[in-house]
């Protein structure tokens, strides 16, 4: 009779499990970076829209506003709250924006200073970010909630 052994040794099994675990950890890490990256891209566009709003208000001396519509998940830049939008930006469908202390609509004085500084909260699928608009020349920054 021939002694035919089939199967894996314990060392081979441990090596296979280690490789599988390594692949899963790398995949999870990349998925986390992708979430942060999508918010970063959105925030860069949002900052450009804020800068456009500020510069347009300063150059034309017309009160342009950025109006959030949290229930419909978008924001618009308009010459006034009742006139048609010149810029319309949709947010990703699984995000939620809450205007906490920031004036809605957001606007600037003809000198470039924000009229009602404050905070908004952006909840993505995995993270929560707070965007702060301090007193001054209309710059904003965000903090990722830990």
PDB file of C-alpha atoms in Angstrom, residues 19-141:
ATOM      1  CA  UNK A  19      -1.207  36.615   2.963  1.00  0.00           C
ATOM      2  CA  UNK A  20      -5.017  36.876   3.050  1.00  0.00           C
ATOM      3  CA  UNK A  21      -4.887  39.121   6.120  1.00  0.00           C
ATOM      4  CA  UNK A  22      -2.272  41.328   4.482  1.00  0.00           C
ATOM      5  CA  UNK A  23      -4.441  41.753   1.370  1.00  0.00           C
ATOM      6  CA  UNK A  24      -7.483  42.669   3.495  1.00  0.00           C
ATOM      7  CA  UNK A  25      -5.551  45.246   5.551  1.00  0.00           C
ATOM      8  CA  UNK A  26      -4.160  46.931   2.446  1.00  0.00           C
ATOM      9  CA  UNK A  27      -7.632  47.013   0.869  1.00  0.00           C
ATOM     10  CA  UNK A  28      -9.176  48.553   3.982  1.00  0.00           C
ATOM     11  CA  UNK A  29      -6.447  51.197   4.199  1.00  0.00           C
ATOM     12  CA  UNK A  30      -6.974  52.187   0.553  1.00  0.00           C
ATOM     13  CA  UNK A  31     -10.741  52.391   1.060  1.00  0.00           C
ATOM     14  CA  UNK A  32     -10.227  54.777   4.000  1.00  0.00           C
ATOM     15  CA  UNK A  33      -7.924  56.977   1.936  1.00  0.00           C
ATOM     16  CA  UNK A  34     -10.486  57.058  -0.896  1.00  0.00           C
ATOM     17  CA  UNK A  35     -13.150  58.402   1.482  1.00  0.00           C
ATOM     18  CA  UNK A  36     -10.858  61.161   2.731  1.00  0.00           C
ATOM     19  CA  UNK A  37      -9.786  61.890  -0.847  1.00  0.00           C
ATOM     20  CA  UNK A  38     -13.362  62.399  -2.058  1.00  0.00           C
ATOM     21  CA  UNK A  39     -14.041  64.879   0.760  1.00  0.00           C
ATOM     22  CA  UNK A  40     -10.755  66.651   0.033  1.00  0.00           C
ATOM     23  CA  UNK A  41     -11.701  67.042  -3.636  1.00  0.00           C
ATOM     24  CA  UNK A  42     -15.152  68.333  -2.736  1.00  0.00           C
ATOM     25  CA  UNK A  43     -13.701  70.753  -0.198  1.00  0.00           C
ATOM     26  CA  UNK A  44     -11.206  72.142  -2.720  1.00  0.00           C
ATOM     27  CA  UNK A  45     -14.075  72.878  -5.124  1.00  0.00           C
ATOM     28  CA  UNK A  46     -16.122  74.369  -2.285  1.00  0.00           C
ATOM     29  CA  UNK A  47     -13.211  76.665  -1.331  1.00  0.00           C
ATOM     30  CA  UNK A  48     -12.911  77.809  -4.941  1.00  0.00           C
ATOM     31  CA  UNK A  49     -16.645  78.581  -4.968  1.00  0.00           C
ATOM     32  CA  UNK A  50     -16.272  80.590  -1.746  1.00  0.00           C
ATOM     33  CA  UNK A  51     -13.348  82.521  -3.231  1.00  0.00           C
ATOM     34  CA  UNK A  52     -15.370  83.155  -6.415  1.00  0.00           C
ATOM     35  CA  UNK A  53     -18.289  84.410  -4.326  1.00  0.00           C
ATOM     36  CA  UNK A  54     -16.034  86.701  -2.319  1.00  0.00           C
ATOM     37  CA  UNK A  55     -14.190  88.148  -5.325  1.00  0.00           C
ATOM     38  CA  UNK A  56     -17.373  88.584  -7.343  1.00  0.00           C
ATOM     39  CA  UNK A  57     -18.995  90.477  -4.468  1.00  0.00           C
ATOM     40  CA  UNK A  58     -15.941  92.705  -4.051  1.00  0.00           C
ATOM     41  CA  UNK A  59     -15.634  93.458  -7.783  1.00  0.00           C
ATOM     42  CA  UNK A  60     -19.285  94.135  -8.569  1.00  0.00           C
ATOM     43  CA  UNK A  61     -20.427  95.549  -5.199  1.00  0.00           C
ATOM     44  CA  UNK A  62     -23.463  93.302  -5.611  1.00  0.00           C
ATOM     45  CA  UNK A  63     -24.441  91.014  -2.749  1.00  0.00           C
ATOM     46  CA  UNK A  64     -23.954  87.496  -4.085  1.00  0.00           C
ATOM     47  CA  UNK A  65     -24.906  84.649  -1.744  1.00  0.00           C
ATOM     48  CA  UNK A  66     -24.153  80.958  -1.330  1.00  0.00           C
ATOM     49  CA  UNK A  67     -27.364  79.220  -0.302  1.00  0.00           C
ATOM     50  CA  UNK A  68     -27.322  75.698   1.168  1.00  0.00           C
ATOM     51  CA  UNK A  69     -30.278  73.393   0.592  1.00  0.00           C
ATOM     52  CA  UNK A  70     -29.567  70.582   3.095  1.00  0.00           C
ATOM     53  CA  UNK A  71     -32.855  68.788   2.468  1.00  0.00           C
ATOM     54  CA  UNK A  72     -32.048  68.480  -1.271  1.00  0.00           C
ATOM     55  CA  UNK A  73     -28.284  67.996  -0.810  1.00  0.00           C
ATOM     56  CA  UNK A  74     -26.897  70.864  -2.914  1.00  0.00           C
ATOM     57  CA  UNK A  75     -25.824  74.481  -2.751  1.00  0.00           C
ATOM     58  CA  UNK A  76     -26.089  77.388  -5.187  1.00  0.00           C
ATOM     59  CA  UNK A  77     -24.429  80.738  -5.733  1.00  0.00           C
ATOM     60  CA  UNK A  78     -26.931  83.446  -6.652  1.00  0.00           C
ATOM     61  CA  UNK A  79     -27.001  87.223  -7.121  1.00  0.00           C
ATOM     62  CA  UNK A  80     -29.720  87.291  -4.429  1.00  0.00           C
ATOM     63  CA  UNK A  81     -31.748  84.651  -2.563  1.00  0.00           C
ATOM     64  CA  UNK A  82     -34.666  84.987  -5.010  1.00  0.00           C
ATOM     65  CA  UNK A  83     -32.813  85.191  -8.351  1.00  0.00           C
ATOM     66  CA  UNK A  84     -31.679  82.202 -10.450  1.00  0.00           C
ATOM     67  CA  UNK A  85     -28.411  80.494  -9.594  1.00  0.00           C
ATOM     68  CA  UNK A  86     -25.190  81.123 -11.486  1.00  0.00           C
ATOM     69  CA  UNK A  87     -23.510  78.049  -9.925  1.00  0.00           C
ATOM     70  CA  UNK A  88     -25.246  74.868  -8.775  1.00  0.00           C
ATOM     71  CA  UNK A  89     -23.280  72.104  -7.010  1.00  0.00           C
ATOM     72  CA  UNK A  90     -24.745  68.766  -5.944  1.00  0.00           C
ATOM     73  CA  UNK A  91     -23.312  66.889  -3.003  1.00  0.00           C
ATOM     74  CA  UNK A  92     -22.851  63.116  -3.036  1.00  0.00           C
ATOM     75  CA  UNK A  93     -26.158  61.404  -2.237  1.00  0.00           C
ATOM     76  CA  UNK A  94     -25.000  59.750   0.997  1.00  0.00           C
ATOM     77  CA  UNK A  95     -23.656  63.011   2.494  1.00  0.00           C
ATOM     78  CA  UNK A  96     -25.541  65.267   4.860  1.00  0.00           C
ATOM     79  CA  UNK A  97     -24.763  68.969   5.351  1.00  0.00           C
ATOM     80  CA  UNK A  98     -25.982  70.785   8.452  1.00  0.00           C
ATOM     81  CA  UNK A  99     -25.663  74.554   8.748  1.00  0.00           C
ATOM     82  CA  UNK A 100     -24.870  74.949  12.451  1.00  0.00           C
ATOM     83  CA  UNK A 101     -23.940  78.573  13.215  1.00  0.00           C
ATOM     84  CA  UNK A 102     -23.051  79.863   9.757  1.00  0.00           C
ATOM     85  CA  UNK A 103     -25.495  82.285   8.206  1.00  0.00           C
ATOM     86  CA  UNK A 104     -27.535  80.637   5.465  1.00  0.00           C
ATOM     87  CA  UNK A 105     -27.202  82.166   2.906  1.00  0.00           C
ATOM     88  CA  UNK A 106     -23.477  82.779   3.216  1.00  0.00           C
ATOM     89  CA  UNK A 107     -22.435  86.201   1.952  1.00  0.00           C
ATOM     90  CA  UNK A 108     -19.594  88.691   2.037  1.00  0.00           C
ATOM     91  CA  UNK A 109     -19.404  92.434   2.513  1.00  0.00           C
ATOM     92  CA  UNK A 110     -17.982  94.541  -0.314  1.00  0.00           C
ATOM     93  CA  UNK A 111     -14.685  94.609   1.653  1.00  0.00           C
ATOM     94  CA  UNK A 112     -14.373  90.809   1.427  1.00  0.00           C
ATOM     95  CA  UNK A 113     -15.260  90.035   5.032  1.00  0.00           C
ATOM     96  CA  UNK A 114     -17.756  87.304   5.777  1.00  0.00           C
ATOM     97  CA  UNK A 115     -21.051  88.685   7.058  1.00  0.00           C
ATOM     98  CA  UNK A 116     -21.992  85.914   9.501  1.00  0.00           C
ATOM     99  CA  UNK A 117     -19.063  83.634  10.400  1.00  0.00           C
ATOM    100  CA  UNK A 118     -19.834  80.197  11.747  1.00  0.00           C
ATOM    101  CA  UNK A 119     -19.673  76.459  11.260  1.00  0.00           C
ATOM    102  CA  UNK A 120     -21.195  73.812   9.018  1.00  0.00           C
ATOM    103  CA  UNK A 121     -21.073  70.059   9.534  1.00  0.00           C
ATOM    104  CA  UNK A 122     -20.594  67.610   6.665  1.00  0.00           C
ATOM    105  CA  UNK A 123     -21.377  63.975   7.366  1.00  0.00           C
ATOM    106  CA  UNK A 124     -19.975  61.616   4.758  1.00  0.00           C
ATOM    107  CA  UNK A 125     -20.592  57.890   4.676  1.00  0.00           C
ATOM    108  CA  UNK A 126     -17.751  57.192   7.118  1.00  0.00           C
ATOM    109  CA  UNK A 127     -16.610  60.484   8.654  1.00  0.00           C
ATOM    110  CA  UNK A 128     -17.830  63.789  10.071  1.00  0.00           C
ATOM    111  CA  UNK A 129     -16.125  67.062   9.153  1.00  0.00           C
ATOM    112  CA  UNK A 130     -16.650  70.527  10.567  1.00  0.00           C
ATOM    113  CA  UNK A 131     -15.963  73.483   8.271  1.00  0.00           C
ATOM    114  CA  UNK A 132     -15.198  76.713  10.126  1.00  0.00           C
ATOM    115  CA  UNK A 133     -15.548  80.226   8.735  1.00  0.00           C
ATOM    116  CA  UNK A 134     -13.821  82.530  11.236  1.00  0.00           C
ATOM    117  CA  UNK A 135     -13.951  86.326  11.350  1.00  0.00           C
ATOM    118  CA  UNK A 136     -11.783  87.918   8.705  1.00  0.00           C
ATOM    119  CA  UNK A 137     -11.254  87.682   4.987  1.00  0.00           C
ATOM    120  CA  UNK A 138     -13.398  84.679   4.168  1.00  0.00           C
ATOM    121  CA  UNK A 139     -10.972  81.823   4.477  1.00  0.00           C
ATOM    122  CA  UNK A 140     -12.257  78.552   5.839  1.00  0.00           C
ATOM    123  CA  UNK A 141     -10.736  75.391   7.198  1.00  0.00           C
TER     124      UNK A 141
END
